[in-house]
CSV table of C-alpha atoms and ligand atoms in Angstrom, one decimal:
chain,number,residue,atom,x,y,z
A,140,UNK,CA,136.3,96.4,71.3
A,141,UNK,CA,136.0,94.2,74.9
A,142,UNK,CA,134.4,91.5,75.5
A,143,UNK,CA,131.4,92.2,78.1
A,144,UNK,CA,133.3,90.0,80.8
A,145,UNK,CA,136.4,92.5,80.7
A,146,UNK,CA,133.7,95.5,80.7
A,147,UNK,CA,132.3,94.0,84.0
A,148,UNK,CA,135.8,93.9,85.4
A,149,UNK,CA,136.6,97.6,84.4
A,150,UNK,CA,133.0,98.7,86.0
A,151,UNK,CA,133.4,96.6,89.0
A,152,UNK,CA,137.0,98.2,89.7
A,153,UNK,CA,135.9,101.7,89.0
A,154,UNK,CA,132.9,102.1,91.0
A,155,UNK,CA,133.2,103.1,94.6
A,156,UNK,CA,130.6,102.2,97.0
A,157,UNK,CA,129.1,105.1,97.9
A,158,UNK,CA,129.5,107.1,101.8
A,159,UNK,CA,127.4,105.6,104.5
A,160,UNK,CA,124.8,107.5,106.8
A,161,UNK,CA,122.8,106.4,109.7
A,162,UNK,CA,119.0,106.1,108.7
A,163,UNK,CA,115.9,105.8,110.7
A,164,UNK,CA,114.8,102.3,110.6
A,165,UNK,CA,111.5,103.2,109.6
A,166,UNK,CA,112.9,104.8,106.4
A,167,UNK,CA,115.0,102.4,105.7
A,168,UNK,CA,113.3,99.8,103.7
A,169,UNK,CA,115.4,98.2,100.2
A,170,UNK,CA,118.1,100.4,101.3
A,171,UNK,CA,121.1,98.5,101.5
A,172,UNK,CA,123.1,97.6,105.1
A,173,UNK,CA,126.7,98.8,105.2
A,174,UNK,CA,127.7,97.5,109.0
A,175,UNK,CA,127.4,93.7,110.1
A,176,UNK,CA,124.4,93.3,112.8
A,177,UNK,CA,125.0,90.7,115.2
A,178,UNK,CA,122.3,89.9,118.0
A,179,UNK,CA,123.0,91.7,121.0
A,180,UNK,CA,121.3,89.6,123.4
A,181,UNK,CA,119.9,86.3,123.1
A,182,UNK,CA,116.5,86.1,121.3
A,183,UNK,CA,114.2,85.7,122.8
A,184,UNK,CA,115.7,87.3,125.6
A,185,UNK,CA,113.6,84.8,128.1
A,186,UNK,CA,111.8,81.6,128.0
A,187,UNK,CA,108.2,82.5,126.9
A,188,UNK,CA,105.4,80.5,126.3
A,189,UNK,CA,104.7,79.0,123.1
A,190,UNK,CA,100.7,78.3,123.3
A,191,UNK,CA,97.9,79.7,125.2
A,192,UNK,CA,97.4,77.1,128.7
A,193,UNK,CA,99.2,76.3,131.8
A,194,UNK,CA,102.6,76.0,132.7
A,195,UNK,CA,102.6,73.1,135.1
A,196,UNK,CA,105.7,71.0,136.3
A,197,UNK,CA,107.8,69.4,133.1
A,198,UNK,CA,107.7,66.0,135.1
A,199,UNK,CA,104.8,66.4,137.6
A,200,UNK,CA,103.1,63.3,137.2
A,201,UNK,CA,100.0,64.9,138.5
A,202,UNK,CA,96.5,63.7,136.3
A,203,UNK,CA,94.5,67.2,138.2
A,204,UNK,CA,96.1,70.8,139.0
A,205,UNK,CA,95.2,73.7,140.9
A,206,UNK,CA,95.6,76.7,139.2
A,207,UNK,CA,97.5,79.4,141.3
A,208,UNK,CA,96.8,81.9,139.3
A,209,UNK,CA,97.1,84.3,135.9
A,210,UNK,CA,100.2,85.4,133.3
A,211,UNK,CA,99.4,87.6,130.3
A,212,UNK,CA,102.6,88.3,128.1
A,213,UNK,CA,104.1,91.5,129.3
A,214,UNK,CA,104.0,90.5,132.9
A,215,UNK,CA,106.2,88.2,135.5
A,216,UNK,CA,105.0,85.9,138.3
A,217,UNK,CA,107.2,85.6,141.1
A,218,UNK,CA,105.2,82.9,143.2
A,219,UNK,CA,106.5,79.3,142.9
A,220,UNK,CA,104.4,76.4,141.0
A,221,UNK,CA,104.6,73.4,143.1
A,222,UNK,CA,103.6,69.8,142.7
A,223,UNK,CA,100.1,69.3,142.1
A,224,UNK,CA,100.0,73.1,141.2
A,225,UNK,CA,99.6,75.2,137.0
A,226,UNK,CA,99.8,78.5,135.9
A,227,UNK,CA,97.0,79.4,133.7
A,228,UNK,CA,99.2,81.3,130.9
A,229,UNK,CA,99.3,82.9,127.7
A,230,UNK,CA,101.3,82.7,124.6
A,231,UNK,CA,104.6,85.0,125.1
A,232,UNK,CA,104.5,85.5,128.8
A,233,UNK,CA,107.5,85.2,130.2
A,234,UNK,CA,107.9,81.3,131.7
A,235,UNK,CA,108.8,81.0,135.8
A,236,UNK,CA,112.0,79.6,136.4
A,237,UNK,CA,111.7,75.8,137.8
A,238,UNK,CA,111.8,73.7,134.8
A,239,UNK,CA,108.3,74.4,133.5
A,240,UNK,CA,106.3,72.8,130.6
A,241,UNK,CA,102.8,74.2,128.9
A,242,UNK,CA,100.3,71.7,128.4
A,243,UNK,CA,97.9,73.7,125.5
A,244,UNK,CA,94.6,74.6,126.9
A,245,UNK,CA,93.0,72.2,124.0
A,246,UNK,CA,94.4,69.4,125.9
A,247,UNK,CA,92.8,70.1,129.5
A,248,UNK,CA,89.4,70.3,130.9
A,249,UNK,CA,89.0,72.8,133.7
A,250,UNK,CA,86.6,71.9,136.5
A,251,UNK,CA,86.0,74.5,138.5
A,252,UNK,CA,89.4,76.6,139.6
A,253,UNK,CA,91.2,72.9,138.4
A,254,UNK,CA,92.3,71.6,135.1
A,255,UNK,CA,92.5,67.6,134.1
A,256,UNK,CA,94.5,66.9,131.9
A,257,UNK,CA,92.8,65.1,128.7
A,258,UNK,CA,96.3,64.0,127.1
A,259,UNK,CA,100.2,64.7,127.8
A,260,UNK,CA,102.0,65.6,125.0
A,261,UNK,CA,105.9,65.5,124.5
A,262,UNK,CA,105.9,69.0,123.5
A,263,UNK,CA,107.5,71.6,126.0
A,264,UNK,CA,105.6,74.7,124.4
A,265,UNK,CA,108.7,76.5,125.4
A,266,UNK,CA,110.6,79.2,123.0
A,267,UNK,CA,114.0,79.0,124.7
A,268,UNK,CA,116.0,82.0,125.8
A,269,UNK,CA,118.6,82.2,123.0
A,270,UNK,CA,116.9,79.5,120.6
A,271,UNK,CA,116.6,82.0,117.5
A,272,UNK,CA,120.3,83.2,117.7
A,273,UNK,CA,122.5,83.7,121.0
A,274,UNK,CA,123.7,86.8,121.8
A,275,UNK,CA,127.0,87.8,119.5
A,276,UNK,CA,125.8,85.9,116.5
A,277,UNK,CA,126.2,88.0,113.3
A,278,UNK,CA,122.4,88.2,111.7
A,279,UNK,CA,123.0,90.6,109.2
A,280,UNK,CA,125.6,91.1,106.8
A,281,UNK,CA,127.0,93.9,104.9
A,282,UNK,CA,125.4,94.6,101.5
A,283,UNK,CA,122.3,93.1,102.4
A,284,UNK,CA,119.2,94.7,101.0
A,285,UNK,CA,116.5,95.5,103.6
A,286,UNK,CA,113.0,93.8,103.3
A,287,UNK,CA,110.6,93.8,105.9
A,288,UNK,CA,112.1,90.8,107.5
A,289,UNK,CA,115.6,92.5,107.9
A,290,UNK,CA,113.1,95.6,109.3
A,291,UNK,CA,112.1,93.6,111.8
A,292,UNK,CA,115.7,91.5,113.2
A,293,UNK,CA,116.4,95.1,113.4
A,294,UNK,CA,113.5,96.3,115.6
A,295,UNK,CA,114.1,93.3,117.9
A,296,UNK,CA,117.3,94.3,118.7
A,297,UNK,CA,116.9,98.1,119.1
A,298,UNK,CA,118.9,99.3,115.9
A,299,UNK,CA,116.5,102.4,115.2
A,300,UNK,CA,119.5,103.9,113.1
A,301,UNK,CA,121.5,101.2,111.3
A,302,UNK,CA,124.3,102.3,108.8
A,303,UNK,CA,123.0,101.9,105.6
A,304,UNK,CA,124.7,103.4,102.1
A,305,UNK,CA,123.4,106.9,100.9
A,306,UNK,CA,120.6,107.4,98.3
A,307,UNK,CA,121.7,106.8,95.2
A,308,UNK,CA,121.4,110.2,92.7
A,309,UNK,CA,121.0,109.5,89.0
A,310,UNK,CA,120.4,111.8,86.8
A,311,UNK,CA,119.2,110.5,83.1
A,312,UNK,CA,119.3,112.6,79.8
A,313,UNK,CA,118.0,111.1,76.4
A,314,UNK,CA,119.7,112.9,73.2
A,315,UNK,CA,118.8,113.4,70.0
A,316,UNK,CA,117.0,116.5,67.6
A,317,UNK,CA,114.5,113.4,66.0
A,318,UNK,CA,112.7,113.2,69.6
A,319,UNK,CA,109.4,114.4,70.5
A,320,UNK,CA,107.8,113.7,73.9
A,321,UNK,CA,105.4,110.7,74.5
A,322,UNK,CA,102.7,113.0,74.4
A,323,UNK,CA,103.6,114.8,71.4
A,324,UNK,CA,103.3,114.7,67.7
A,325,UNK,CA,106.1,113.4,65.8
A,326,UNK,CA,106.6,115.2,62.5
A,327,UNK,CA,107.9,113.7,59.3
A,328,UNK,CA,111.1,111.8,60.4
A,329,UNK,CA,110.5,112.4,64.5
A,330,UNK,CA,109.7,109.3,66.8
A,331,UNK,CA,109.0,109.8,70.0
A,332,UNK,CA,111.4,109.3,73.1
A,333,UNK,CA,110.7,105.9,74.8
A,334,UNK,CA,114.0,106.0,76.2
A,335,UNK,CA,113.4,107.8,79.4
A,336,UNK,CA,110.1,105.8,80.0
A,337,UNK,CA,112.0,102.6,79.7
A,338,UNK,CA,115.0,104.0,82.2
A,339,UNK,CA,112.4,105.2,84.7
A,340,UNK,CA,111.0,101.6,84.7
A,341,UNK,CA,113.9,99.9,84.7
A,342,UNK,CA,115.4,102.4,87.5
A,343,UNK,CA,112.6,102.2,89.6
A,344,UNK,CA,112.7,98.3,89.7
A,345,UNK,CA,116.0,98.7,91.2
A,346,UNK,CA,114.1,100.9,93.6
A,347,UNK,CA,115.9,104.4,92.1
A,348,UNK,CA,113.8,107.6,91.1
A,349,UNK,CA,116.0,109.6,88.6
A,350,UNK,CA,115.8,113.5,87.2
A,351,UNK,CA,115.3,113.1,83.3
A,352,UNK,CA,115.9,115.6,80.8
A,353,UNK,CA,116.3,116.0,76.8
A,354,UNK,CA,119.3,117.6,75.5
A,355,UNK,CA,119.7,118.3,71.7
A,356,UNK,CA,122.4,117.2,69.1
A,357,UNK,CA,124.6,120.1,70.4
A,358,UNK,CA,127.5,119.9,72.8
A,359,UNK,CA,127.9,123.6,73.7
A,360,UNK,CA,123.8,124.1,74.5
A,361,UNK,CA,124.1,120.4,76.1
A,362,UNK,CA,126.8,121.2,78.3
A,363,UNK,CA,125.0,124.7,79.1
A,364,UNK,CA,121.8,122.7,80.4
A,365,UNK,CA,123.2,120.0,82.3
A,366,UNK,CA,125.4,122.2,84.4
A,367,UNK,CA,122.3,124.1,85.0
A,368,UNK,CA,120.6,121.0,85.9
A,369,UNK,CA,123.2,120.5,88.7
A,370,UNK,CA,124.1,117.3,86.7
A,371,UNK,CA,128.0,117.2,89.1
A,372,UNK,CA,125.3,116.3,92.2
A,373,UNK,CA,124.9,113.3,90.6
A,374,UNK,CA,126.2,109.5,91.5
A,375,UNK,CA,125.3,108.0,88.1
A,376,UNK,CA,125.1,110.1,85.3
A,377,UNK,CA,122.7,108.0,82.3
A,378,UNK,CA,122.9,109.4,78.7
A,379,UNK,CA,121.1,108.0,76.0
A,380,UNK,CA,121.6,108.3,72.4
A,381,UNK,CA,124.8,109.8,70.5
A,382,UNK,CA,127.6,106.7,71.6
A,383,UNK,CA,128.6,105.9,67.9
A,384,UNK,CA,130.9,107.2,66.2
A,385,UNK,CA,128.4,109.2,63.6
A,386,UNK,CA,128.6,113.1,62.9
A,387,UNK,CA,125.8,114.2,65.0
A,388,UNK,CA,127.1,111.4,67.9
A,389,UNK,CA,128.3,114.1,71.0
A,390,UNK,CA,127.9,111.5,74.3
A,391,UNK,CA,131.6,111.0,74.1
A,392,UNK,CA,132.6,114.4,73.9
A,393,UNK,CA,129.9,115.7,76.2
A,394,UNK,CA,131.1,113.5,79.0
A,395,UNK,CA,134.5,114.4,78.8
A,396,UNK,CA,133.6,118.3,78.5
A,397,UNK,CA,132.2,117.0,81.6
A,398,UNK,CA,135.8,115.8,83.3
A,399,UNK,CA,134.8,112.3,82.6
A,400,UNK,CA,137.5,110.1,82.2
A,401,UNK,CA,136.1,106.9,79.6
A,402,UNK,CA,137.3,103.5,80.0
A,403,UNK,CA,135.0,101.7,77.5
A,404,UNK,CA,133.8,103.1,74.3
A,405,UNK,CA,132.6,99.8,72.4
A,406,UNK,CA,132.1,96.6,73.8
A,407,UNK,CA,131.6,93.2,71.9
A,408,UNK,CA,128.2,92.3,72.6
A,409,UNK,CA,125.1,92.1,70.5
A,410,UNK,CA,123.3,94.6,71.0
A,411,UNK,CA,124.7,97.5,72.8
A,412,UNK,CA,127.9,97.8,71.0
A,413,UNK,CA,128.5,101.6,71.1
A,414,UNK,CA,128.7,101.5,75.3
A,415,UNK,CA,130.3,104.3,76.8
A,416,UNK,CA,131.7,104.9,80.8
A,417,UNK,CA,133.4,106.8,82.5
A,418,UNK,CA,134.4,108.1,86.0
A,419,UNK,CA,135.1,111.8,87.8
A,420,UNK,CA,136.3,111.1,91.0
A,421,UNK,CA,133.6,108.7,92.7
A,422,UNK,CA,130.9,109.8,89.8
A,423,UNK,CA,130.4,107.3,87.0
A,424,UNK,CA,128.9,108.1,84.0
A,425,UNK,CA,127.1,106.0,81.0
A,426,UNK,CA,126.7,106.6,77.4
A,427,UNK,CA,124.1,104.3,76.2
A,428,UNK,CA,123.5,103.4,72.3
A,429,UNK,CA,120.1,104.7,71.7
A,430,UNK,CA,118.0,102.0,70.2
A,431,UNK,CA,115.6,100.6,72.8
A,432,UNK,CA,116.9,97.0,72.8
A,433,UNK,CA,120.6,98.1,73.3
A,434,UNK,CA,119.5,99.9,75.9
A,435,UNK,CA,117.3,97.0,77.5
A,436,UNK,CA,120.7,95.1,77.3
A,437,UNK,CA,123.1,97.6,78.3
A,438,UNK,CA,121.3,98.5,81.4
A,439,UNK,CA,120.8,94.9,82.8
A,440,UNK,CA,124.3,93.9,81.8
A,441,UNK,CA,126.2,96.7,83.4
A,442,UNK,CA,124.3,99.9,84.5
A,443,UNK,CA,122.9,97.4,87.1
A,444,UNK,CA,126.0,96.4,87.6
A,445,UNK,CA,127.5,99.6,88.7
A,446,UNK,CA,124.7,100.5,90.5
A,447,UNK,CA,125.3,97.2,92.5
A,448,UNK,CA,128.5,98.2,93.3
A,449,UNK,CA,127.9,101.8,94.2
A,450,UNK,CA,125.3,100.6,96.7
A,451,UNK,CA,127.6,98.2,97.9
A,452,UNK,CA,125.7,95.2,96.8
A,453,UNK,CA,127.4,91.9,95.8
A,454,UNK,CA,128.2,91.2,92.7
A,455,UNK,CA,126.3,89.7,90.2
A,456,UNK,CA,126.5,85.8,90.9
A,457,UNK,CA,127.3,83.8,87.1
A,458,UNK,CA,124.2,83.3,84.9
A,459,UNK,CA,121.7,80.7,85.2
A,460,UNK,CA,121.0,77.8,82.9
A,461,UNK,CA,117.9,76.5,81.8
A,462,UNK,CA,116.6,74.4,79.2
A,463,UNK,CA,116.2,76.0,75.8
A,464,UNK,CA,112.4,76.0,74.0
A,465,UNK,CA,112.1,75.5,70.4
A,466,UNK,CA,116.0,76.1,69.2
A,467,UNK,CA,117.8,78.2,67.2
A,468,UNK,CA,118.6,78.0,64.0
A,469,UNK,CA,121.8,80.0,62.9
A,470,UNK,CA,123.0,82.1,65.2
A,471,UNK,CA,126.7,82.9,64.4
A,472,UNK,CA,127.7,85.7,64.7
A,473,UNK,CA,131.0,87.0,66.2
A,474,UNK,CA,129.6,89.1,68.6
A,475,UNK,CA,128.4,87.6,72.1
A,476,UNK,CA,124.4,88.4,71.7
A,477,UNK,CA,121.8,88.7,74.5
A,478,UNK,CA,118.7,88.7,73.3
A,479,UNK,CA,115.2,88.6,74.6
A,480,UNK,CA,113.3,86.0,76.4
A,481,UNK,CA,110.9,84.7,78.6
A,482,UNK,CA,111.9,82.3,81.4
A,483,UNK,CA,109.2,80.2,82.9
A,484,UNK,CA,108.8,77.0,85.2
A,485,UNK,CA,107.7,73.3,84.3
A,486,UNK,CA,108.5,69.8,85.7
A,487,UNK,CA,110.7,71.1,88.0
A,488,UNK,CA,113.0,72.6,85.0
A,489,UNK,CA,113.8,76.3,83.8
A,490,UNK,CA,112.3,76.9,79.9
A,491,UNK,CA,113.9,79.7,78.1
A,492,UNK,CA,111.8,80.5,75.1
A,493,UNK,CA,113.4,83.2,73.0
A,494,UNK,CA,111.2,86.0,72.0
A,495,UNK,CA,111.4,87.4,68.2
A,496,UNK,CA,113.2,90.6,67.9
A,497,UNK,CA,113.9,92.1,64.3
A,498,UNK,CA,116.6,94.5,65.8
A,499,UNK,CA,118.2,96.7,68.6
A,500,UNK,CA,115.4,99.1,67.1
A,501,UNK,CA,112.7,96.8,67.9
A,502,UNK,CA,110.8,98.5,70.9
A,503,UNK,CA,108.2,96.1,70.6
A,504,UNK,CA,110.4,92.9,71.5
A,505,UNK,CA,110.8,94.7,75.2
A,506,UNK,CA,107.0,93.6,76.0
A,507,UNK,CA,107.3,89.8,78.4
A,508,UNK,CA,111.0,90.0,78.3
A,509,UNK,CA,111.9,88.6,81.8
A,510,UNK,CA,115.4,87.2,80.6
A,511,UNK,CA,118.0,87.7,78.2
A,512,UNK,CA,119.5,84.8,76.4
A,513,UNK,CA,123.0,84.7,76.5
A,514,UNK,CA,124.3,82.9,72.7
A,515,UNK,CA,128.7,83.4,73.2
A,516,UNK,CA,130.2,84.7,70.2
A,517,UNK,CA,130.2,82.3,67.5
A,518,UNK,CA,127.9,79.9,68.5
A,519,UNK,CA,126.5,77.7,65.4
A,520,UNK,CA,122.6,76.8,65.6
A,521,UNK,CA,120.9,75.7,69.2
A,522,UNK,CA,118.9,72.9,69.7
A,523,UNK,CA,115.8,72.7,71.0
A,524,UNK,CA,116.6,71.5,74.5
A,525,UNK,CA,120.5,72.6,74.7
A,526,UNK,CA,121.2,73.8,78.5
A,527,UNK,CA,121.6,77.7,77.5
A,528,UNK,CA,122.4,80.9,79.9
A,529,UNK,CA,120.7,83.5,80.8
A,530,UNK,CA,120.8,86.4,82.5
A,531,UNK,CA,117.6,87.0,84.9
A,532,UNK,CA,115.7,90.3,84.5
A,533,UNK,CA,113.3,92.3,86.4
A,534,UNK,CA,109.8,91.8,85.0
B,636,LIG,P1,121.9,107.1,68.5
B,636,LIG,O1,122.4,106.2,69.6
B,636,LIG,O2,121.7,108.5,69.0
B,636,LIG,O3,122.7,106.9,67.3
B,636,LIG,O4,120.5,106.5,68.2
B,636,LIG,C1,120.3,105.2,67.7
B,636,LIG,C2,118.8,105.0,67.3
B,636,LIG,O5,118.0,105.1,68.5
B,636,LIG,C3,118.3,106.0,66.4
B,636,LIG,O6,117.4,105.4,65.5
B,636,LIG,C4,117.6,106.9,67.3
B,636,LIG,O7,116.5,107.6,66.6
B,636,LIG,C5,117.0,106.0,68.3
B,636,LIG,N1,116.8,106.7,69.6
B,636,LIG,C6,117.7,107.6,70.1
B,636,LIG,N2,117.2,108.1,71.3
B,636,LIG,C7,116.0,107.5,71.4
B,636,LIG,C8,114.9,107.7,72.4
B,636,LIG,N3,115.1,108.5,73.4
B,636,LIG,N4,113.8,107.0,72.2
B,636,LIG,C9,113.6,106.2,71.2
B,636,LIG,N5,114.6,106.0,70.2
B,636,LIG,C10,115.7,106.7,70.3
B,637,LIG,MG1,121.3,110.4,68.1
């Protein structure tokens, strides 16, 4: 048994990020940049003005101006602006040379083809060539997940097809003879499968849509049905169920039927003891203990992990602390324990208030969990108030 800090180090070493490819920008959005973008020409590329008004002389000391004529943004004015002399303009057109300012057209009064000026203002209403980055600056960095904001640094430098890391493939398989579907009726002794509801959740918050499937307690027809299900296309291969070390428990034998090599089989946490992973070539594979809660837990403490690293993605920075709600009275236990929580905002602090949870069985603990409270191995009671961890989840 590992502790979950040396499991993190074994998944971090094994996982290679996965091959880049060049995607259109428009279908690029929350995939993740594998190439550095720096600006390749100043922006903005020109002076431009800032306001709707005229450009007039920066230190004309003129009270009354001629207008000379019109600029909309898009076009140019080649004529010069000369004492005495404005430019009606309009917010983005490109600003004459001849050190210009715009006085707002709120702060003039226009009397037939002249303005007044009501007040001067300090303001230049300029947006300087090369004010929001000059041209070399890097802008984007490697492993950076694309929002709509990285969309459009990317637009206004012409990067229609930036490197980004290739679309994840995970395939997800729940085990076990006791299941019946969501939408079926359990017999005596049969639940039914939550398991792949809560992986498509959880996956899809991490922006990934994986193929699911059932396979029964029965390694020869298992292995017969993920083969046919192409399961060696996939990046991430997610089973749940079957990671102990029980007569009808086949994950670990299944994966290495598979070519998996396994370089965890239990890990010291609490829950989500019975963790399985392992690697064929750049394919990683997961064994995860089939109660819901373990699986809650495994998945935010290392699936996501991996899947970090396979992107490309940072690592995951150390846990947060906030202040703990309530307390906890005796906790010890020699196992380090995550367990469920809600994280919320008051006074300027973090609260953690821990949610009940009766045990790794307990579906029901899953509803408002937003965090998962870190308690290290052999911790005595907490306080009400102690400065706990956590680790952040997806809500
Ligand atoms: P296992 O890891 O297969 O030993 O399963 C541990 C516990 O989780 C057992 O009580 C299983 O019935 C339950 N379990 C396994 N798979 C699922 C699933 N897909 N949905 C809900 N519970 C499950
Ligand atoms: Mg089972």
């Amino acid at each position: 048994m590992i502790p979950v800090s040396e499991a993190l180090e074994i998944i971090r070493s094994q996982c290679v990020p996965l091959p880049v490819e060049p995607v259109a920008l428009d279908q690029c959005w929350h995939r993740v940049l594998r190439e550095e973008i720096h600006a390749t020409e100043d922006l903005p590329a020109f002076d431009r003005a800032a306001m709707d008004g005229y450009a007039i002389g920066r230190d004309d000391p003129a009270e009354e101006f001629g207008v000379v004529g019109e600029l909309q943004a898009g076009g140019t004015w080649a004529g010069a602006i000369g004492k005495g002399q404005a430019l009606r303009i309009f917010t983005g057109a490109a600003l004459p040379p001849g050190g210009l300012r715009v006085v707002m057209q709120e702060d003039v009064e226009i009397q037939g083809g002249k303005i007044k000026l009501r007040r001067r203002s300090a303001e230049l209403n300029i947006r300087f060539r090369g004010e929001d980055a000059r041209r070399g600056t890097r802008l984007l960095s490697q492993g950076t997940r694309l929002g709509g904001g990285e969309m459009a640094v990317l637009a206004s430098l012409g990067q229609t097809r930036p490197q980004v890391a290739r679309a994840l493939r995970v395939s997800h398989f729940v085990m076990g003879d006791e299941l019946v579907p969501p939408g079926g009726t359990p017999q005596a002794g049969q639940i039914r499968n939550s398991n792949s509801s809560l992986l498509q959740g959880l996956l899809r918050d991490m922006d990934l849509a994986p193929r699911q499937g059932w396979l029964r307690d029965d390694v020869e027809a298992a292995l017969q049905q993920l083969r046919s299900e192409a399961v060696d296309q996939a990046d991430l291969l997610l089973i749940s169920g079957g990671t102990s070390v029980g007569k009808m428990d086949f994950t670990r034998p299944l994966l290495e039927r598979l070519g998996f090599q396994i370089h965890i089989s239990k890990v010291c946490v609490r829950p989500g003891k019975p963790l399985l992973f392992g690697t064929s070539g750049n394919r990683v594979a997961f064994g995860l203990p089939g109660n819901p809660l373990s699986h809650f837990v495994c998945f935010h403490l290392f699936v996501a992990e991996a899947i970090r690293c396979l992107q490309g993605l940072p690592s995951r920075p150390g846990l947060p602390s906030a202040f703990l709600e309530g307390g906890l009275p005796g906790c010890l236990n020699e196992r380090e324990t995550y367990a469920p929580a809600r994280i919320s905002t008051g006074g300027g602090r973090q609260h953690l208030t821990p949610l009940a949870w009766r045990s790794s069985g307990d579906v029901v603990s899953l509803i408002d969990v937003n965090a998962l409270l870190q308690i290290p191995a052999g911790t005595p009671e907490l306080a009400a108030g102690a400065v706990v961890s956590y680790l952040p989840v997806t809500h």
